[in-house]
Tab-separated table of C-alpha atoms in Angstrom:
chain	number	residue	atom	x	y	z
N	1	MET	CA	0.000	0.000	0.000
N	2	ILE	CA	1.267	3.466	-0.899
N	3	LEU	CA	0.469	5.430	2.254
N	4	PHE	CA	-0.971	8.894	1.982
N	5	LEU	CA	1.514	10.199	4.546
N	6	ASP	CA	3.986	8.095	6.525
N	7	LEU	CA	4.791	10.323	9.495
N	8	LYS	CA	6.907	7.665	11.181
N	9	ALA	CA	9.215	7.487	8.172
N	10	ILE	CA	9.306	11.254	7.747
N	11	ASN	CA	10.386	11.818	11.346
N	12	ALA	CA	12.797	8.873	11.241
N	13	GLN	CA	14.986	10.996	8.940
N	14	TYR	CA	15.672	13.295	11.900
N	15	ARG	CA	15.519	10.738	14.690
N	16	ASP	CA	18.936	11.490	16.169
N	17	GLU	CA	18.361	15.255	16.085
N	18	LEU	CA	14.897	14.905	17.631
N	19	ILE	CA	16.157	12.650	20.423
N	20	GLU	CA	19.012	15.049	21.124
N	21	ALA	CA	16.583	17.979	21.294
N	22	CYS	CA	14.182	16.085	23.549
N	23	THR	CA	17.014	15.024	25.840
N	24	ARG	CA	18.200	18.626	26.038
N	25	VAL	CA	14.761	19.733	27.261
N	26	ILE	CA	14.434	16.886	29.773
N	27	ASP	CA	17.872	17.590	31.203
N	28	SER	CA	17.212	21.334	31.416
N	29	GLY	CA	14.430	20.973	33.981
N	30	TRP	CA	12.565	23.825	32.244
N	31	TYR	CA	9.471	22.720	30.333
N	32	ILE	CA	7.276	25.803	29.756
N	33	GLY	CA	8.321	29.206	28.426
N	34	GLY	CA	12.045	28.591	28.187
N	35	GLN	CA	14.916	28.920	25.757
N	36	GLU	CA	13.588	26.396	23.227
N	37	LEU	CA	10.417	28.431	22.769
N	38	ALA	CA	12.317	31.701	22.546
N	39	GLN	CA	14.649	30.231	19.929
N	40	PHE	CA	11.821	28.824	17.830
N	41	GLU	CA	9.827	32.048	17.984
N	42	GLN	CA	12.841	34.019	16.771
N	43	ASP	CA	13.752	31.526	14.044
N	44	PHE	CA	10.190	31.168	12.788
N	45	ALA	CA	9.671	34.941	12.699
N	46	ASP	CA	12.902	35.255	10.700
N	47	TYR	CA	11.762	32.480	8.364
N	48	CYS	CA	8.419	34.151	7.695
N	49	GLY	CA	9.914	37.637	7.464
N	50	THR	CA	8.121	39.156	10.449
N	51	GLN	CA	9.235	40.866	13.642
N	52	PHE	CA	7.363	38.560	15.984
N	53	ALA	CA	6.205	34.965	16.311
N	54	ILE	CA	4.158	33.887	19.324
N	55	GLY	CA	3.941	30.166	20.013
N	56	VAL	CA	0.545	28.798	21.043
N	57	ALA	CA	-0.983	25.381	21.645
N	58	ASN	CA	-2.446	24.779	18.176
N	59	GLY	CA	-3.538	26.391	14.931
N	60	LEU	CA	-7.143	26.980	15.997
N	61	ASP	CA	-5.956	28.901	19.053
N	62	ALA	CA	-3.679	30.950	16.823
N	63	LEU	CA	-6.635	32.290	14.843
N	64	THR	CA	-8.955	32.553	17.846
N	65	LEU	CA	-6.462	34.490	19.944
N	66	VAL	CA	-5.667	37.032	17.237
N	67	LEU	CA	-9.349	37.932	16.944
N	68	ARG	CA	-9.645	37.976	20.740
N	69	ALA	CA	-6.618	40.251	20.993
N	70	TRP	CA	-8.111	42.687	18.485
N	71	ILE	CA	-11.243	42.799	20.654
N	72	GLU	CA	-9.128	43.567	23.722
N	73	MET	CA	-7.305	46.262	21.737
N	74	GLY	CA	-10.577	47.884	20.664
N	75	LYS	CA	-10.179	47.033	16.981
N	76	LEU	CA	-13.090	44.562	16.952
N	77	LYS	CA	-16.310	44.085	18.851
N	78	GLU	CA	-18.981	41.420	19.081
N	79	GLY	CA	-21.261	41.498	16.054
N	80	ASP	CA	-18.574	42.661	13.629
N	81	GLU	CA	-18.151	40.662	10.430
N	82	VAL	CA	-15.224	38.613	9.140
N	83	ILE	CA	-15.104	37.633	5.457
N	84	VAL	CA	-13.883	34.046	5.082
N	85	PRO	CA	-13.898	31.463	2.260
N	86	ALA	CA	-16.828	29.068	2.480
N	87	ASN	CA	-14.770	26.015	1.449
N	88	THR	CA	-12.274	26.139	4.288
N	89	TYR	CA	-11.735	23.648	7.104
N	90	ILE	CA	-14.117	24.363	9.969
N	91	ALA	CA	-11.338	25.703	12.236
N	92	SER	CA	-11.299	28.972	10.276
N	93	ILE	CA	-14.984	29.432	11.125
N	94	LEU	CA	-14.744	28.230	14.731
N	95	ALA	CA	-12.167	30.918	15.507
N	96	ILE	CA	-14.626	33.580	14.411
N	97	THR	CA	-17.751	32.319	16.164
N	98	GLU	CA	-15.802	31.597	19.366
N	99	ASN	CA	-15.322	35.365	19.614
N	100	ASN	CA	-19.006	36.130	18.954
N	101	ILE	CA	-18.098	37.680	15.618
N	102	ILE	CA	-20.046	36.930	12.461
N	103	PRO	CA	-18.507	34.857	9.644
N	104	VAL	CA	-19.489	35.974	6.156
N	105	LEU	CA	-18.968	32.969	3.878
N	106	VAL	CA	-17.920	33.744	0.311
N	107	GLU	CA	-17.323	31.490	-2.661
N	108	PRO	CA	-13.755	30.641	-3.761
N	109	ASP	CA	-12.013	30.744	-7.101
N	110	ILE	CA	-12.852	27.307	-8.538
N	111	ALA	CA	-9.400	27.068	-10.153
N	112	THR	CA	-7.270	27.683	-7.054
N	113	TYR	CA	-9.769	26.900	-4.247
N	114	ASN	CA	-8.691	30.131	-2.537
N	115	ILE	CA	-10.952	33.053	-1.726
N	116	ASN	CA	-12.057	35.106	-4.738
N	117	PRO	CA	-11.137	38.807	-4.303
N	118	ASP	CA	-14.158	39.861	-6.391
N	119	ASN	CA	-16.433	38.077	-3.936
N	120	ILE	CA	-14.690	39.769	-1.021
N	121	GLU	CA	-15.387	43.207	-2.466
N	122	ALA	CA	-19.023	42.325	-3.092
N	123	SER	CA	-19.497	41.127	0.511
N	124	ILE	CA	-18.190	44.172	2.377
N	125	THR	CA	-20.699	45.965	4.615
N	126	ASP	CA	-20.404	48.648	7.272
N	127	LYS	CA	-19.918	45.823	9.805
N	128	THR	CA	-16.983	44.235	7.980
N	129	LYS	CA	-13.766	44.547	9.952
N	130	VAL	CA	-11.562	41.584	8.927
N	131	ILE	CA	-10.673	39.553	5.847
N	132	LEU	CA	-9.521	36.028	6.672
N	133	PRO	CA	-7.935	34.429	3.572
N	134	VAL	CA	-7.112	30.718	3.854
N	135	TYR	CA	-4.164	29.322	1.909
N	136	LEU	CA	-5.935	26.097	1.136
N	137	TYR	CA	-3.793	23.053	0.284
N	138	GLY	CA	-0.606	25.168	0.484
N	139	GLN	CA	-1.117	27.894	-2.120
N	140	LEU	CA	-1.120	31.593	-1.336
N	141	ALA	CA	-4.297	33.484	-2.153
N	142	ASP	CA	-4.164	36.584	-4.349
N	143	MET	CA	-2.686	38.635	-1.526
N	144	PRO	CA	-1.765	41.747	-3.547
N	145	ALA	CA	-5.433	42.105	-4.532
N	146	ILE	CA	-6.660	41.256	-1.022
N	147	MET	CA	-4.315	43.728	0.643
N	148	ASP	CA	-5.445	46.412	-1.800
N	149	ILE	CA	-9.073	45.770	-0.861
N	150	ALA	CA	-8.181	45.840	2.850
N	151	LYS	CA	-6.338	49.139	2.493
N	152	ARG	CA	-9.153	50.804	0.565
N	153	HIS	CA	-11.778	49.694	3.090
N	154	ASN	CA	-9.615	50.004	6.226
N	155	LEU	CA	-9.915	46.310	7.079
N	156	LEU	CA	-7.688	44.020	9.112
N	157	VAL	CA	-6.242	40.927	7.421
N	158	LEU	CA	-5.712	37.659	9.306
N	159	GLU	CA	-3.958	34.999	7.217
N	160	ASP	CA	-4.885	31.379	7.859
N	161	ALA	CA	-1.516	29.930	6.849
N	162	ALA	CA	-2.001	26.557	8.535
N	163	GLN	CA	-1.190	24.700	5.299
N	164	ALA	CA	1.284	27.092	3.693
N	165	HIS	CA	4.543	27.207	5.678
N	166	GLY	CA	7.153	28.697	3.333
N	167	ALA	CA	4.891	29.622	0.406
N	168	SER	CA	5.820	32.983	-1.097
N	169	LEU	CA	4.554	35.484	-3.624
N	170	ASN	CA	6.628	38.350	-5.014
N	171	GLY	CA	9.366	37.334	-2.575
N	172	GLN	CA	7.068	37.673	0.458
N	173	ARG	CA	6.286	34.611	2.538
N	174	ALA	CA	3.023	33.404	4.003
N	175	GLY	CA	2.615	34.916	7.431
N	176	SER	CA	4.015	38.315	6.493
N	177	TRP	CA	1.241	39.715	4.291
N	178	GLY	CA	-1.530	40.575	6.701
N	179	ASP	CA	-1.779	42.236	10.100
N	180	ALA	CA	-1.342	38.792	11.640
N	181	SER	CA	-1.239	35.155	10.634
N	182	GLY	CA	-2.125	31.856	12.256
N	183	PHE	CA	-0.059	28.697	11.701
N	184	SER	CA	-0.692	25.102	12.673
N	185	PHE	CA	2.114	22.621	13.361
N	186	TYR	CA	-0.178	19.599	13.576
N	187	PRO	CA	2.022	16.541	12.886
N	188	GLY	CA	0.801	16.140	9.299
N	189	LYS	CA	1.611	19.710	8.264
N	190	ASN	CA	4.643	20.541	6.127
N	191	LEU	CA	6.222	21.861	9.314
N	192	GLY	CA	4.827	19.398	11.824
N	193	ALA	CA	5.477	18.984	15.521
N	194	LEU	CA	5.207	15.647	17.324
N	195	GLY	CA	1.907	16.727	18.831
N	196	ASP	CA	-0.346	19.770	18.683
N	197	ALA	CA	1.330	23.141	18.268
N	198	GLY	CA	0.741	26.504	16.597
N	199	ALA	CA	2.045	30.037	16.222
N	200	ILE	CA	1.033	33.572	15.310
N	201	THR	CA	3.209	35.925	13.273
N	202	THR	CA	2.868	39.702	13.154
N	203	ASN	CA	4.773	42.964	12.879
N	204	ASP	CA	2.509	44.683	15.433
N	205	SER	CA	4.288	44.961	18.783
N	206	GLU	CA	1.102	45.821	20.693
N	207	LEU	CA	-0.650	42.790	19.249
N	208	ALA	CA	2.326	40.581	20.095
N	209	ASP	CA	2.359	41.778	23.706
N	210	THR	CA	-1.396	41.253	24.024
N	211	LEU	CA	-1.129	37.745	22.591
N	212	ARG	CA	1.696	36.779	24.950
N	213	ALA	CA	-0.553	37.681	27.857
N	214	LEU	CA	-3.699	36.073	26.442
N	215	ARG	CA	-1.994	32.717	25.830
N	216	ASN	CA	-0.826	32.684	29.465
N	217	TYR	CA	-4.042	33.170	31.455
N	218	GLY	CA	-4.128	36.841	30.458
N	219	SER	CA	-0.967	37.429	32.477
N	220	HIS	CA	1.904	39.692	31.421
N	221	GLU	CA	3.575	39.247	34.810
N	222	LYS	CA	3.222	36.278	37.160
N	223	TYR	CA	0.055	36.508	39.261
N	224	LYS	CA	-0.990	39.754	37.571
N	225	ASN	CA	-3.687	39.408	34.927
N	226	LEU	CA	-4.474	42.070	32.363
N	227	PHE	CA	-7.111	39.976	30.572
N	228	GLN	CA	-9.393	37.000	31.051
N	229	GLY	CA	-6.985	34.815	29.116
N	230	VAL	CA	-6.537	31.138	28.345
N	231	ASN	CA	-3.845	28.491	28.680
N	232	SER	CA	-2.476	28.081	25.150
N	233	ARG	CA	1.268	27.775	25.418
N	234	LEU	CA	3.665	26.082	23.015
N	235	ASP	CA	5.688	23.896	25.386
N	236	GLU	CA	9.436	23.393	25.366
N	237	ILE	CA	9.350	19.840	23.998
N	238	GLN	CA	7.306	20.784	20.933
N	239	ALA	CA	9.339	23.957	20.404
N	240	ALA	CA	12.486	21.836	20.452
N	241	MET	CA	11.002	19.418	17.911
N	242	LEU	CA	10.051	22.349	15.686
N	243	ASN	CA	13.530	23.852	15.985
N	244	VAL	CA	14.824	20.627	14.428
N	245	LYS	CA	12.152	20.369	11.745
N	246	LEU	CA	12.412	24.029	10.685
N	247	LYS	CA	15.990	23.440	9.502
N	248	HIS	CA	14.726	20.912	6.955
N	249	ILE	CA	11.480	22.465	5.737
N	250	ASN	CA	12.856	24.004	2.542
N	251	ASP	CA	14.306	20.686	1.404
N	252	GLU	CA	11.032	18.918	2.162
N	253	VAL	CA	9.025	21.520	0.237
N	254	ASP	CA	11.365	21.125	-2.745
N	255	LYS	CA	10.664	17.381	-2.754
N	256	ARG	CA	6.920	18.021	-2.588
N	257	ARG	CA	7.198	20.395	-5.534
N	258	CYS	CA	9.036	17.779	-7.590
N	259	ILE	CA	6.294	15.219	-6.944
N	260	ALA	CA	3.570	17.757	-7.713
N	261	GLN	CA	5.242	18.702	-10.976
N	262	TYR	CA	5.521	15.038	-11.946
N	263	TYR	CA	1.798	14.606	-11.302
N	264	LEU	CA	0.989	17.733	-13.318
N	265	ASN	CA	3.162	16.599	-16.220
N	266	HIS	CA	2.030	12.959	-16.350
N	267	ILE	CA	-1.563	12.591	-15.147
N	268	ASP	CA	-3.454	12.917	-18.423
N	269	ASN	CA	-6.812	11.323	-17.662
N	270	PRO	CA	-9.216	13.931	-19.081
N	271	SER	CA	-11.841	13.153	-16.433
N	272	ILE	CA	-9.474	14.172	-13.601
N	273	GLN	CA	-9.238	17.911	-12.914
N	274	LEU	CA	-5.690	18.773	-11.838
N	275	PRO	CA	-4.868	21.650	-9.489
N	276	THR	CA	-3.922	25.069	-10.829
N	277	VAL	CA	-0.866	27.040	-9.734
N	278	SER	CA	-1.989	30.653	-9.831
N	279	ALA	CA	1.362	32.449	-9.793
N	280	ASN	CA	4.533	30.341	-9.750
N	281	GLN	CA	5.923	27.303	-7.952
N	282	GLU	CA	7.086	29.438	-5.034
N	283	SER	CA	3.476	30.357	-4.259
N	284	HIS	CA	2.541	26.723	-3.581
N	285	VAL	CA	4.139	24.367	-1.048
N	286	TRP	CA	1.861	21.418	-1.864
N	287	HIS	CA	0.727	20.490	1.610
N	288	LEU	CA	-1.890	18.576	-0.350
N	289	PHE	CA	-2.145	17.598	-4.016
N	290	VAL	CA	-5.876	17.788	-4.621
N	291	VAL	CA	-7.618	16.646	-7.795
N	292	ARG	CA	-11.312	16.792	-8.625
N	293	HIS	CA	-13.530	14.196	-10.239
N	294	ALA	CA	-17.284	14.112	-10.864
N	295	SER	CA	-17.269	10.522	-9.532
N	296	ARG	CA	-14.805	11.120	-6.711
N	297	ASP	CA	-15.923	8.180	-4.586
N	298	LYS	CA	-15.491	5.759	-7.482
N	299	LEU	CA	-12.021	7.149	-8.182
N	300	GLN	CA	-11.062	6.788	-4.537
N	301	ALA	CA	-12.345	3.197	-4.428
N	302	TYR	CA	-10.409	2.348	-7.588
N	303	LEU	CA	-7.171	3.812	-6.236
N	304	THR	CA	-7.656	1.878	-3.007
N	305	GLU	CA	-7.987	-1.322	-5.059
N	306	GLN	CA	-4.686	-0.401	-6.731
N	307	GLY	CA	-2.986	-0.128	-3.324
N	308	ILE	CA	-3.017	3.678	-3.122
N	309	GLN	CA	-4.290	5.453	-0.022
N	310	THR	CA	-6.075	8.762	-0.624
N	311	LEU	CA	-7.950	11.170	1.652
N	312	ILE	CA	-10.747	13.694	1.195
N	313	HIS	CA	-10.048	17.256	2.346
N	314	TYR	CA	-12.862	17.916	3.173
N	315	PRO	CA	-16.069	15.905	2.590
N	316	VAL	CA	-18.521	18.306	4.297
N	317	PRO	CA	-18.317	22.112	4.010
N	318	PRO	CA	-18.732	24.187	7.206
N	319	HIS	CA	-22.188	25.477	6.248
N	320	LYS	CA	-23.475	21.898	6.031
N	321	GLN	CA	-22.126	20.839	9.427
N	322	THR	CA	-24.516	20.154	12.305
N	323	ALA	CA	-22.527	22.639	14.388
N	324	TYR	CA	-23.821	25.449	12.154
N	325	GLN	CA	-27.430	24.446	11.606
N	326	GLN	CA	-28.367	28.076	11.057
N	327	TRP	CA	-26.685	27.797	7.633
N	328	LYS	CA	-28.303	24.518	6.540
N	329	ASP	CA	-30.370	26.252	3.859
N	330	LEU	CA	-27.508	28.397	2.602
N	331	SER	CA	-26.659	27.755	-1.043
N	332	LEU	CA	-22.990	27.948	-2.023
N	333	PRO	CA	-22.824	25.883	-5.217
N	334	LEU	CA	-19.097	26.229	-5.974
N	335	THR	CA	-18.151	25.309	-2.423
N	336	GLU	CA	-20.537	22.353	-2.446
N	337	GLN	CA	-19.154	21.152	-5.785
N	338	ILE	CA	-15.593	21.336	-4.485
N	339	HIS	CA	-16.376	19.342	-1.343
N	340	ALA	CA	-18.215	16.718	-3.386
N	341	GLU	CA	-15.403	16.246	-5.923
N	342	VAL	CA	-11.997	16.741	-4.248
N	343	LEU	CA	-9.570	13.905	-3.597
N	344	SER	CA	-6.065	14.229	-2.164
N	345	LEU	CA	-3.366	12.061	-3.730
N	346	PRO	CA	-0.306	10.874	-1.781
N	347	ILE	CA	2.463	13.464	-1.597
N	348	SER	CA	5.246	13.574	0.947
N	349	PRO	CA	8.980	14.336	1.127
N	350	ILE	CA	9.826	10.610	1.383
N	351	GLN	CA	7.665	9.438	-1.511
N	352	SER	CA	9.701	7.535	-4.084
N	353	LEU	CA	9.616	8.113	-7.825
N	354	GLU	CA	8.388	4.544	-8.229
N	355	ASP	CA	5.412	5.192	-5.951
N	356	THR	CA	4.676	8.470	-7.697
N	357	GLN	CA	4.691	6.675	-11.043
N	358	LYS	CA	2.285	4.050	-9.696
N	359	VAL	CA	-0.129	6.786	-8.621
N	360	VAL	CA	0.065	8.362	-12.080
N	361	SER	CA	-0.486	5.018	-13.822
N	362	ALA	CA	-3.530	4.237	-11.667
N	363	CYS	CA	-5.052	7.675	-12.251
N	364	ASN	CA	-4.554	7.389	-15.994
N	365	SER	CA	-6.107	3.910	-16.175
N	366	PHE	CA	-9.265	4.888	-14.247
N	367	THR	CA	-12.534	4.765	-16.178
N	368	PHE	CA	-16.067	5.266	-14.950
């Protein structure tokens, strides 16, 4: 079986480094808020091209806490609106509703699966305060156009970069375009921890200070609490793991790009819709290689028979989830088509050429 993603094998490449880092933390006796976290925050900020990175417990908290911080800073209030793509993973929506702010779901660009700037412009009201673009599958959205819209309408921009570590456009990396950005380091991400982890990047020093307090019970100084905060700290062990993995991310992304290009060059089944790269290879880090097919379930079953594991990202759009029953009658045809047709093919930095060729051969031989 060609696995979709073999995390054990991926991390085995760095086993000695990871064990050394873990041992260093154990022997230090310092497990929360220490040197490993400080080092990762500095290195990740440098990598993204921002002044600050603030480690948090996971990617959902990263988005939630930025919006919460803007409320504390007086830039947002309950009932304000956030424009967000309708075809995102539910975490992008949960972060908004957790803060009692209103998500405004807009249709994506069917070619790139990212938010359509024209639909952003059409959805702006006097309550709109934030645009939340999601870099779905690893490709940057049209950030020059989005930042232009934000500037003209005096809107904040929060990047959901959970799938796009290292993607860049016009020499500017994901995480450095908006007023803030949320990252996930879930183990399956291109930059994955060995557990849950996340971070926020920003160039706003006031926001960074507010976030550091919010993630730590609202405390800027021990036993003194500025805010009603939460416990969402990136611990020393995970920071140490990420310090190791960050050194290798560019090489891993290069390998993903090679596999993606091979797929693009060799999958020629006319019934399979291949992904579109909107700008250039640097704009896409191929966290996922997602194809579309009108008979997606049949294609997935056929590939399984051929010994190829695939996944669906994501089968049910947020507005059709039980958690958001108030949207059950909402019609978003492009989003619904995408969720009904997408299928993610195996792609990982350890995938062999032979396995990649087998995936191509199986895709090309599929009939329905």
